[in-house]
mmCIF file of C-alpha atoms in Angstrom:
data_model
loop_
_atom_site.group_PDB
_atom_site.id
_atom_site.type_symbol
_atom_site.label_atom_id
_atom_site.label_comp_id
_atom_site.label_asym_id
_atom_site.label_seq_id
_atom_site.Cartn_x
_atom_site.Cartn_y
_atom_site.Cartn_z
ATOM 1 C CA UNK L 1 10.406 -10.751 10.639
ATOM 2 C CA UNK L 2 7.039 -11.513 12.482
ATOM 3 C CA UNK L 3 4.126 -13.147 10.584
ATOM 4 C CA UNK L 4 0.645 -11.817 11.981
ATOM 5 C CA UNK L 5 -2.948 -11.732 11.022
ATOM 6 C CA UNK L 6 -6.007 -9.743 12.113
ATOM 7 C CA UNK L 7 -9.110 -11.588 13.129
ATOM 8 C CA UNK L 8 -12.646 -10.842 14.542
ATOM 9 C CA UNK L 9 -12.913 -13.618 17.357
ATOM 10 C CA UNK L 10 -16.331 -15.069 18.304
ATOM 11 C CA UNK L 11 -15.468 -15.228 21.481
ATOM 12 C CA UNK L 12 -13.501 -12.703 23.355
ATOM 13 C CA UNK L 13 -9.622 -13.231 23.658
ATOM 14 C CA UNK L 14 -7.085 -11.592 25.900
ATOM 15 C CA UNK L 15 -3.761 -10.447 25.329
ATOM 16 C CA UNK L 16 -1.031 -13.001 25.825
ATOM 17 C CA UNK L 17 -3.741 -16.049 25.175
ATOM 18 C CA UNK L 18 -1.898 -18.783 23.372
ATOM 19 C CA UNK L 19 -3.504 -21.854 21.521
ATOM 20 C CA UNK L 20 -2.053 -24.666 19.370
ATOM 21 C CA UNK L 21 -2.664 -24.165 15.634
ATOM 22 C CA UNK L 22 -5.318 -27.161 15.574
ATOM 23 C CA UNK L 23 -7.312 -25.231 18.207
ATOM 24 C CA UNK L 24 -7.976 -21.803 16.855
ATOM 25 C CA UNK L 25 -11.067 -20.268 18.368
ATOM 26 C CA UNK L 26 -13.720 -19.639 15.882
ATOM 27 C CA UNK L 27 -12.901 -16.170 14.098
ATOM 28 C CA UNK L 28 -13.296 -14.566 10.833
ATOM 29 C CA UNK L 29 -9.935 -13.305 9.312
ATOM 30 C CA UNK L 30 -10.292 -9.908 8.455
ATOM 31 C CA UNK L 31 -6.637 -9.022 7.389
ATOM 32 C CA UNK L 32 -4.809 -12.303 5.901
ATOM 33 C CA UNK L 33 -1.448 -13.306 7.387
ATOM 34 C CA UNK L 34 1.271 -10.704 6.456
ATOM 35 C CA UNK L 35 5.017 -10.427 7.350
ATOM 36 C CA UNK L 36 6.473 -7.456 8.871
ATOM 37 C CA UNK L 37 9.869 -6.014 10.278
ATOM 38 C CA UNK L 38 7.649 -3.574 12.490
ATOM 39 C CA UNK L 39 7.319 -4.075 16.080
ATOM 40 C CA UNK L 40 3.798 -5.825 17.196
ATOM 41 C CA UNK L 41 3.056 -2.692 18.888
ATOM 42 C CA UNK L 42 3.497 -0.370 16.001
ATOM 43 C CA UNK L 43 0.914 -2.668 14.233
ATOM 44 C CA UNK L 44 -1.304 -2.675 16.971
ATOM 45 C CA UNK L 45 -1.438 1.231 17.019
ATOM 46 C CA UNK L 46 -2.092 1.362 13.577
ATOM 47 C CA UNK L 47 -5.086 -1.098 14.258
ATOM 48 C CA UNK L 48 -6.066 1.143 17.311
ATOM 49 C CA UNK L 49 -6.177 3.987 14.677
ATOM 50 C CA UNK L 50 -8.440 1.934 12.243
ATOM 51 C CA UNK L 51 -10.745 0.982 14.834
ATOM 52 C CA UNK L 52 -11.042 4.341 16.491
ATOM 53 C CA UNK L 53 -11.830 5.749 12.854
ATOM 54 C CA UNK L 54 -14.332 3.001 11.912
ATOM 55 C CA UNK L 55 -16.174 2.726 15.001
ATOM 56 C CA UNK L 56 -16.564 6.229 16.306
ATOM 57 C CA UNK L 57 -20.411 6.856 16.500
ATOM 58 C CA UNK L 58 -21.127 3.393 14.854
ATOM 59 C CA UNK L 59 -23.394 0.615 16.020
ATOM 60 C CA UNK L 60 -22.380 -2.767 16.898
ATOM 61 C CA UNK L 61 -20.693 -5.126 14.025
ATOM 62 C CA UNK L 62 -22.760 -8.061 13.414
ATOM 63 C CA UNK L 63 -22.818 -10.793 10.556
ATOM 64 C CA UNK L 64 -25.024 -13.791 9.478
ATOM 65 C CA UNK L 65 -23.536 -16.894 8.814
ATOM 66 C CA UNK L 66 -24.203 -18.228 5.179
ATOM 67 C CA UNK L 67 -23.879 -21.483 3.394
ATOM 68 C CA UNK L 68 -20.965 -23.737 3.815
ATOM 69 C CA UNK L 69 -18.342 -23.737 0.960
ATOM 70 C CA UNK L 70 -14.638 -25.470 0.794
ATOM 71 C CA UNK L 71 -11.588 -23.314 0.724
ATOM 72 C CA UNK L 72 -8.025 -23.807 0.321
ATOM 73 C CA UNK L 73 -5.704 -24.526 -2.572
ATOM 74 C CA UNK L 74 -7.015 -28.203 -2.677
ATOM 75 C CA UNK L 75 -10.849 -26.974 -2.003
ATOM 76 C CA UNK L 76 -10.713 -29.250 1.239
ATOM 77 C CA UNK L 77 -11.129 -26.834 4.095
ATOM 78 C CA UNK L 78 -14.630 -26.661 5.374
ATOM 79 C CA UNK L 79 -16.029 -23.090 6.204
ATOM 80 C CA UNK L 80 -19.075 -21.183 6.373
ATOM 81 C CA UNK L 81 -19.564 -18.142 4.378
ATOM 82 C CA UNK L 82 -20.285 -15.004 6.098
ATOM 83 C CA UNK L 83 -23.005 -12.734 4.404
ATOM 84 C CA UNK L 84 -21.868 -9.572 2.514
ATOM 85 C CA UNK L 85 -21.685 -6.964 4.892
ATOM 86 C CA UNK L 86 -20.343 -3.411 3.841
ATOM 87 C CA UNK L 87 -18.837 -2.531 7.036
ATOM 88 C CA UNK L 88 -17.144 -5.515 7.480
ATOM 89 C CA UNK L 89 -15.769 -5.098 3.825
ATOM 90 C CA UNK L 90 -14.846 -1.207 4.763
ATOM 91 C CA UNK L 91 -13.024 -2.511 8.027
ATOM 92 C CA UNK L 92 -11.045 -5.130 5.510
ATOM 93 C CA UNK L 93 -10.009 -2.396 3.318
ATOM 94 C CA UNK L 94 -9.025 0.200 6.080
ATOM 95 C CA UNK L 95 -6.951 -2.682 7.769
ATOM 96 C CA UNK L 96 -4.978 -3.375 4.194
ATOM 97 C CA UNK L 97 -4.460 0.443 3.789
ATOM 98 C CA UNK L 98 -3.418 1.303 7.005
ATOM 99 C CA UNK L 99 -1.195 -1.899 7.659
ATOM 100 C CA UNK L 100 0.480 -1.685 3.875
ATOM 101 C CA UNK L 101 3.449 0.981 4.722
ATOM 102 C CA UNK L 102 4.497 -1.711 7.633
ATOM 103 C CA UNK L 103 3.979 -5.053 5.713
ATOM 104 C CA UNK L 104 4.797 -7.228 2.840
ATOM 105 C CA UNK L 105 2.013 -8.452 0.555
ATOM 106 C CA UNK L 106 -0.424 -10.857 2.345
ATOM 107 C CA UNK L 107 0.688 -14.577 2.039
ATOM 108 C CA UNK L 108 -2.930 -15.120 0.343
ATOM 109 C CA UNK L 109 -3.740 -12.178 -2.046
ATOM 110 C CA UNK L 110 -6.620 -14.284 -3.346
ATOM 111 C CA UNK L 111 -8.451 -13.351 -0.231
ATOM 112 C CA UNK L 112 -7.851 -9.701 -0.040
ATOM 113 C CA UNK L 113 -9.378 -6.928 -1.998
ATOM 114 C CA UNK L 114 -11.978 -7.810 -4.603
ATOM 115 C CA UNK L 115 -11.414 -11.563 -3.409
ATOM 116 C CA UNK L 116 -12.021 -10.650 0.178
ATOM 117 C CA UNK L 117 -14.647 -13.290 1.214
ATOM 118 C CA UNK L 118 -15.560 -13.266 4.771
ATOM 119 C CA UNK L 119 -15.561 -16.822 5.987
ATOM 120 C CA UNK L 120 -15.347 -18.976 9.498
ATOM 121 C CA UNK L 121 -13.268 -22.159 9.125
ATOM 122 C CA UNK L 122 -15.209 -25.281 10.591
ATOM 123 C CA UNK L 123 -12.424 -26.819 13.231
ATOM 124 C CA UNK L 124 -12.913 -29.976 15.149
ATOM 125 C CA UNK L 125 -16.525 -29.954 15.191
ATOM 126 C CA UNK L 126 -16.843 -26.206 16.002
ATOM 127 C CA UNK L 127 -18.652 -24.325 13.856
ATOM 128 C CA UNK L 128 -21.503 -21.586 13.156
ATOM 129 C CA UNK L 129 -24.743 -22.388 11.522
ATOM 130 C CA UNK L 130 -26.498 -20.970 8.290
ATOM 131 C CA UNK L 131 -28.756 -17.969 9.543
ATOM 132 C CA UNK L 132 -26.944 -17.536 13.025
ATOM 133 C CA UNK L 133 -26.541 -14.025 13.930
ATOM 134 C CA UNK L 134 -22.707 -13.223 15.199
ATOM 135 C CA UNK L 135 -21.821 -10.141 17.231
ATOM 136 C CA UNK L 136 -18.572 -9.103 16.374
ATOM 137 C CA UNK L 137 -16.968 -7.443 19.700
ATOM 138 C CA UNK L 138 -13.832 -7.407 19.193
ATOM 139 C CA UNK L 139 -10.487 -7.420 17.028
ATOM 140 C CA UNK L 140 -7.351 -9.246 17.773
ATOM 141 C CA UNK L 141 -3.700 -9.151 16.400
ATOM 142 C CA UNK L 142 -2.628 -12.653 16.336
ATOM 143 C CA UNK L 143 1.374 -13.741 16.080
ATOM 144 C CA UNK L 144 1.357 -16.581 13.516
ATOM 145 C CA UNK L 145 4.433 -18.591 14.689
ATOM 146 C CA UNK L 146 5.472 -21.429 12.806
ATOM 147 C CA UNK L 147 3.367 -24.378 12.941
ATOM 148 C CA UNK L 148 6.183 -26.176 14.619
ATOM 149 C CA UNK L 149 6.533 -23.572 17.266
ATOM 150 C CA UNK L 150 5.289 -25.238 20.880
ATOM 151 C CA UNK L 151 3.856 -21.724 21.643
ATOM 152 C CA UNK L 152 1.244 -22.287 18.834
ATOM 153 C CA UNK L 153 -0.475 -18.831 18.152
ATOM 154 C CA UNK L 154 -0.381 -16.157 20.696
ATOM 155 C CA UNK L 155 -2.769 -12.711 20.851
ATOM 156 C CA UNK L 156 -0.521 -9.652 20.669
ATOM 157 C CA UNK L 157 -3.184 -7.234 21.470
ATOM 158 C CA UNK L 158 -7.054 -6.957 21.457
ATOM 159 C CA UNK L 159 -9.444 -4.111 20.667
ATOM 160 C CA UNK L 160 -12.762 -3.665 21.587
ATOM 161 C CA UNK L 161 -15.782 -2.739 19.174
ATOM 162 C CA UNK L 162 -18.821 -1.072 19.717
ATOM 163 C CA UNK L 163 -21.455 -3.528 21.168
ATOM 164 C CA UNK L 164 -25.167 -3.478 21.020
ATOM 165 C CA UNK L 165 -27.108 -1.578 23.724
#
């Protein structure tokens, strides 16, 4: 069984990229980690369909960094919230509905559906700042191998989003 996550990276990723857990590139998690028995290619096809359906005729997806907050079970994980954006919420909901037939309930149900709060985790000094405009040009499907795995996280597929002209 695989554990996967779908993110909007702030810098482009490539299929096959790997990085240690501690060096996650800045991103917005648009679909929290979930377990699946489906092949990664099946999940990638589902995501591709969502991207095609939600991106058709649309302008670039942008977001604005908001205030800092603390997340996590102990509220000790520093994050920057992302301003509410109906398009980002629609993308989140569309991904949930599309992936649901292939996945178990996400590991963090508090952050899906009505509890979804788009944010960017502050890591190793890397961060965004309040008021910063964020161009979201790509969706990435990432394998969430166990923290102890030497390979770290691996990008399984990427999907371009419309960009500003």
